[in-house]
PDB file of C-alpha atoms in Angstrom:
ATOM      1  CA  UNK A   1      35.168  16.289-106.292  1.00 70.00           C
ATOM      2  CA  UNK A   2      38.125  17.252-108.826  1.00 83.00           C
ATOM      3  CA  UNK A   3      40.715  15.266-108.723  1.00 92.00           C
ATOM      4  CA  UNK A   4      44.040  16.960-107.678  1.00 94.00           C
ATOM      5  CA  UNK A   5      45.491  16.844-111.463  1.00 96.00           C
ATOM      6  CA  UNK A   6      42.197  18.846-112.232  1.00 95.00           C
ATOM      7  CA  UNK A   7      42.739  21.433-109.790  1.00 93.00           C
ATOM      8  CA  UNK A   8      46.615  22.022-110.561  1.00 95.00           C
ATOM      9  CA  UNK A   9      45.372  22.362-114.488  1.00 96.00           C
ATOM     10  CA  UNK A  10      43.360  24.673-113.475  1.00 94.00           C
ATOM     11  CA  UNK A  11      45.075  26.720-111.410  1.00 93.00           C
ATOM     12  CA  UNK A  12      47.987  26.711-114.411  1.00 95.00           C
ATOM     13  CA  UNK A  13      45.632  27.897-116.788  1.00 95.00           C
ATOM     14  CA  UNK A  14      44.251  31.035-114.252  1.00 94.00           C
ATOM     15  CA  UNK A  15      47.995  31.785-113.724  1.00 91.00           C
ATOM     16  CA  UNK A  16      49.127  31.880-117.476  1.00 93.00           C
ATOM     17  CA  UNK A  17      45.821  34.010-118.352  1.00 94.00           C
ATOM     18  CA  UNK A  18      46.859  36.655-115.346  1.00 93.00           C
ATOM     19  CA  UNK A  19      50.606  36.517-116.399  1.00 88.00           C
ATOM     20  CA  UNK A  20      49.521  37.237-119.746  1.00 89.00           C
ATOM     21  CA  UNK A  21      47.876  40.414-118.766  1.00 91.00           C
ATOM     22  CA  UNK A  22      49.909  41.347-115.581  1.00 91.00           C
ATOM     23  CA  UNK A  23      52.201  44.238-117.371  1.00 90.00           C
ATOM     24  CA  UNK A  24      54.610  44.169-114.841  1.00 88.00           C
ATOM     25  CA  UNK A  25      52.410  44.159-111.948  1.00 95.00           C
ATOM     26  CA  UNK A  26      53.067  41.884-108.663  1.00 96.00           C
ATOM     27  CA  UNK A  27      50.465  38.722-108.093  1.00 96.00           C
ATOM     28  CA  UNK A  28      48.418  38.311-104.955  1.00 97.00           C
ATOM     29  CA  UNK A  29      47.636  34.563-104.845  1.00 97.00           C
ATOM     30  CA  UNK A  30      45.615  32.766-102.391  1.00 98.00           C
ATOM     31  CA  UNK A  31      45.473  29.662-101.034  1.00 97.00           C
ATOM     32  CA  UNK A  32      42.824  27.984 -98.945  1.00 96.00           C
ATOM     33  CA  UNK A  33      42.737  24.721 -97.196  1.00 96.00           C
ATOM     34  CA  UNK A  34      39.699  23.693 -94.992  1.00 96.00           C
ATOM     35  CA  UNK A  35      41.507  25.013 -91.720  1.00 96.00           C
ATOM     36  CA  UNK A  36      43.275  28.144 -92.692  1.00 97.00           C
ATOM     37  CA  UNK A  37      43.786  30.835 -95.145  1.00 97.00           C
ATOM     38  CA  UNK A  38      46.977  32.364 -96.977  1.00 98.00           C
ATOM     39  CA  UNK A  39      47.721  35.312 -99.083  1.00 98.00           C
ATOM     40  CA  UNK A  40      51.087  36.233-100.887  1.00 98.00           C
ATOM     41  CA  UNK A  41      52.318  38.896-102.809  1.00 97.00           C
ATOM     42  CA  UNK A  42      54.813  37.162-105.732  1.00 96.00           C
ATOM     43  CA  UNK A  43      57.511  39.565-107.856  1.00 95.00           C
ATOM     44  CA  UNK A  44      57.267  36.539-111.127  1.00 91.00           C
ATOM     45  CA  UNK A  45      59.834  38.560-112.302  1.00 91.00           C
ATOM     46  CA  UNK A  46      62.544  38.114-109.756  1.00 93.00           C
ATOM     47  CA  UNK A  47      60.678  35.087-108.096  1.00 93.00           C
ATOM     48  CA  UNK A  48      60.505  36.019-104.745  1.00 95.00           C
ATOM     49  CA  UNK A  49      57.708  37.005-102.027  1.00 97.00           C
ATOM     50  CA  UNK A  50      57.239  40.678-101.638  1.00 97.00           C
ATOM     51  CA  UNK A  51      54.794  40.375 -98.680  1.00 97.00           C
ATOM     52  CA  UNK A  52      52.790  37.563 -97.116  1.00 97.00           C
ATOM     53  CA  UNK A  53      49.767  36.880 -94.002  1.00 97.00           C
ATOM     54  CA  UNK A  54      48.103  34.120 -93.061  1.00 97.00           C
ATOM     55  CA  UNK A  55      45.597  32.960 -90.730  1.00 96.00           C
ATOM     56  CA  UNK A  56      48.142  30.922 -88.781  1.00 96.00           C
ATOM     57  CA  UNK A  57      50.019  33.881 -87.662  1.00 95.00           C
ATOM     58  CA  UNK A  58      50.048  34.567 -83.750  1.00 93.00           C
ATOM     59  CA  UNK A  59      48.572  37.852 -83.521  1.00 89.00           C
ATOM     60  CA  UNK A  60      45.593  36.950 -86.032  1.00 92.00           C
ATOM     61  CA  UNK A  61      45.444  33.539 -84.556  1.00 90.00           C
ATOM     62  CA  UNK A  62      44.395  34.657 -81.253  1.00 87.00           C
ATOM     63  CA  UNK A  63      41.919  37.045 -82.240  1.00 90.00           C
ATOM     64  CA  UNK A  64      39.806  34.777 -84.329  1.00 92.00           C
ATOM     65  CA  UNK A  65      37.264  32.290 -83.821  1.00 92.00           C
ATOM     66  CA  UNK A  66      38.445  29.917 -86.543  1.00 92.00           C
ATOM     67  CA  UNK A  67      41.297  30.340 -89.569  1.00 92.00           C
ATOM     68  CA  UNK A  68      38.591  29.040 -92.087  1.00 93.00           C
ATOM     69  CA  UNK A  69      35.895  31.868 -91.809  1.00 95.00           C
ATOM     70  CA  UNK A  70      35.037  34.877 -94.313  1.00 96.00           C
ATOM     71  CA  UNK A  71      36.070  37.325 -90.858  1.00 96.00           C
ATOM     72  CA  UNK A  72      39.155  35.226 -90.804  1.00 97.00           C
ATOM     73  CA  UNK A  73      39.901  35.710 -94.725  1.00 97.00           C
ATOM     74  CA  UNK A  74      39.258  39.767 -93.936  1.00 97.00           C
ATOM     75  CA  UNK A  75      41.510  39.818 -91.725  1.00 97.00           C
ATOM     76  CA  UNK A  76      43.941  38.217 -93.569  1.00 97.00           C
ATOM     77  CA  UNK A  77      43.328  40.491 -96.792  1.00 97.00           C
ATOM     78  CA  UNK A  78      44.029  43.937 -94.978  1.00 97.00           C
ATOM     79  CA  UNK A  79      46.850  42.196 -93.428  1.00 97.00           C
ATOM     80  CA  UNK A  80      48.318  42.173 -96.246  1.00 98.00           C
ATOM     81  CA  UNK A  81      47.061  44.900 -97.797  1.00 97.00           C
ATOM     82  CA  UNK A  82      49.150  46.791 -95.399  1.00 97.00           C
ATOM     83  CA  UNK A  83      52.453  44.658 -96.000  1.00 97.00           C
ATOM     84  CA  UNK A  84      52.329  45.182 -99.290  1.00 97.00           C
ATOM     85  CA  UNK A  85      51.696  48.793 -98.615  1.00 97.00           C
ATOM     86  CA  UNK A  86      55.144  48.926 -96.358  1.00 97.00           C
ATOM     87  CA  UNK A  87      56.630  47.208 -99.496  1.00 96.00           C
ATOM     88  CA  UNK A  88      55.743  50.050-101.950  1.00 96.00           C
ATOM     89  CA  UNK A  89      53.436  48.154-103.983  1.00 96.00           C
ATOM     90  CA  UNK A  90      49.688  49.742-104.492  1.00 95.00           C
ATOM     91  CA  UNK A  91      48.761  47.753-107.847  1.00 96.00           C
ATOM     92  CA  UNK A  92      48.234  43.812-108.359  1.00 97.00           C
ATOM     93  CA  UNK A  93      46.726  40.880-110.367  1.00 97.00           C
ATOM     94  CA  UNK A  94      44.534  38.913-108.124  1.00 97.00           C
ATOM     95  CA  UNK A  95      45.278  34.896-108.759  1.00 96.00           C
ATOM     96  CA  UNK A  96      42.437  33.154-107.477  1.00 95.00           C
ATOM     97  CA  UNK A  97      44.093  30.049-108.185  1.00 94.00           C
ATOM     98  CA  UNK A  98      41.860  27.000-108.761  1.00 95.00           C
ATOM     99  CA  UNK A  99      39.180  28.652-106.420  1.00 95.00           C
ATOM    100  CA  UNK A 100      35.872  29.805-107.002  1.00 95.00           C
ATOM    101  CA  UNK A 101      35.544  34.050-106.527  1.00 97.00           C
ATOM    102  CA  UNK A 102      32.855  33.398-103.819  1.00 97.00           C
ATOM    103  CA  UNK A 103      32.990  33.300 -99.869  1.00 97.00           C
ATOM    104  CA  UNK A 104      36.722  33.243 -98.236  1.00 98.00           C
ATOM    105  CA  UNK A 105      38.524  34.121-101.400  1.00 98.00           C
ATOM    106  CA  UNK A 106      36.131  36.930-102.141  1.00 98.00           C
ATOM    107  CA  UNK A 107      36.219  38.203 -98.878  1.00 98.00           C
ATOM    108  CA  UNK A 108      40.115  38.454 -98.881  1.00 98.00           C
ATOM    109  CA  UNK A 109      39.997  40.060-102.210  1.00 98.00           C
ATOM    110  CA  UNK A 110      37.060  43.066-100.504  1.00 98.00           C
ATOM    111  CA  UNK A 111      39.799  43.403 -97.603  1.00 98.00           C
ATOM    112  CA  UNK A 112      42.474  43.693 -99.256  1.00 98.00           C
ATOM    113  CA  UNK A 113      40.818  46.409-101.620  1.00 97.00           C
ATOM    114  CA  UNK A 114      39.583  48.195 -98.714  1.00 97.00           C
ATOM    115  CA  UNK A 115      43.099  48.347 -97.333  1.00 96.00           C
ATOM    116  CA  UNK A 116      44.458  49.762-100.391  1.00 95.00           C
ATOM    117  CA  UNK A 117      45.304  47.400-102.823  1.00 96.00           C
ATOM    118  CA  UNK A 118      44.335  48.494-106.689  1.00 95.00           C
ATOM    119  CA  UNK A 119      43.292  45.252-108.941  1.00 93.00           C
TER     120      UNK A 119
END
């Protein structure tokens, strides 16, 4: 198991390669913990959240089985998907963090897509 000075090196090094290439665009990053799920839209720029979901929300919350499923990470992807789409923002880097692209994260990334989102 990495060690938690691994996994915040690694997650710096994703972030400066997708700020490198971002041109301007907003960042959806993800975070997963065993239990739950959580997806933000970040403005680098100014600093501040454009739109955000997560699993622990109340009206996801009570229509899932669990927070820490793929169906739970769709659901969280087209939620905010459609935040972002209130927001006026159609176009994104996706910042995986230090996660693998496989299972929760990929689902989120497949919702999110299917929602609207262009990365």
């Amino acid at each position: 198991m990495a060690s938690k000075e691994t996994t915040q090196r690694r997650a710096q090094r994703i972030r400066r390669q997708i700020k490198a290439v971002a041109n301007g665009r907003l960042r959806l990053s993800v975070y997963r913990s065993s239990k739950n799920i959580h997806a933000q839209i970040i403005d680098d720029a100014k600093g501040h959240t454009v739109a955000s979901a997560s699993s622990l929300e109340k009206d996801l919350k009570g229509s899932l089985k669990t927070g820490a499923d793929t169906a739970a990470a769709a659901a969280v992807g087209k939620l905010v998907a459609e935040r972002a789409a209130k927001a006026g923002v159609t176009e994104v880097v996706f910042d995986r963090g230090p996660y693998i692209y496989h299972g929760r994260v990929k689902a989120l990334a497949d919702a999110a897509r299917e929602a609207g989102l262009s990365f």
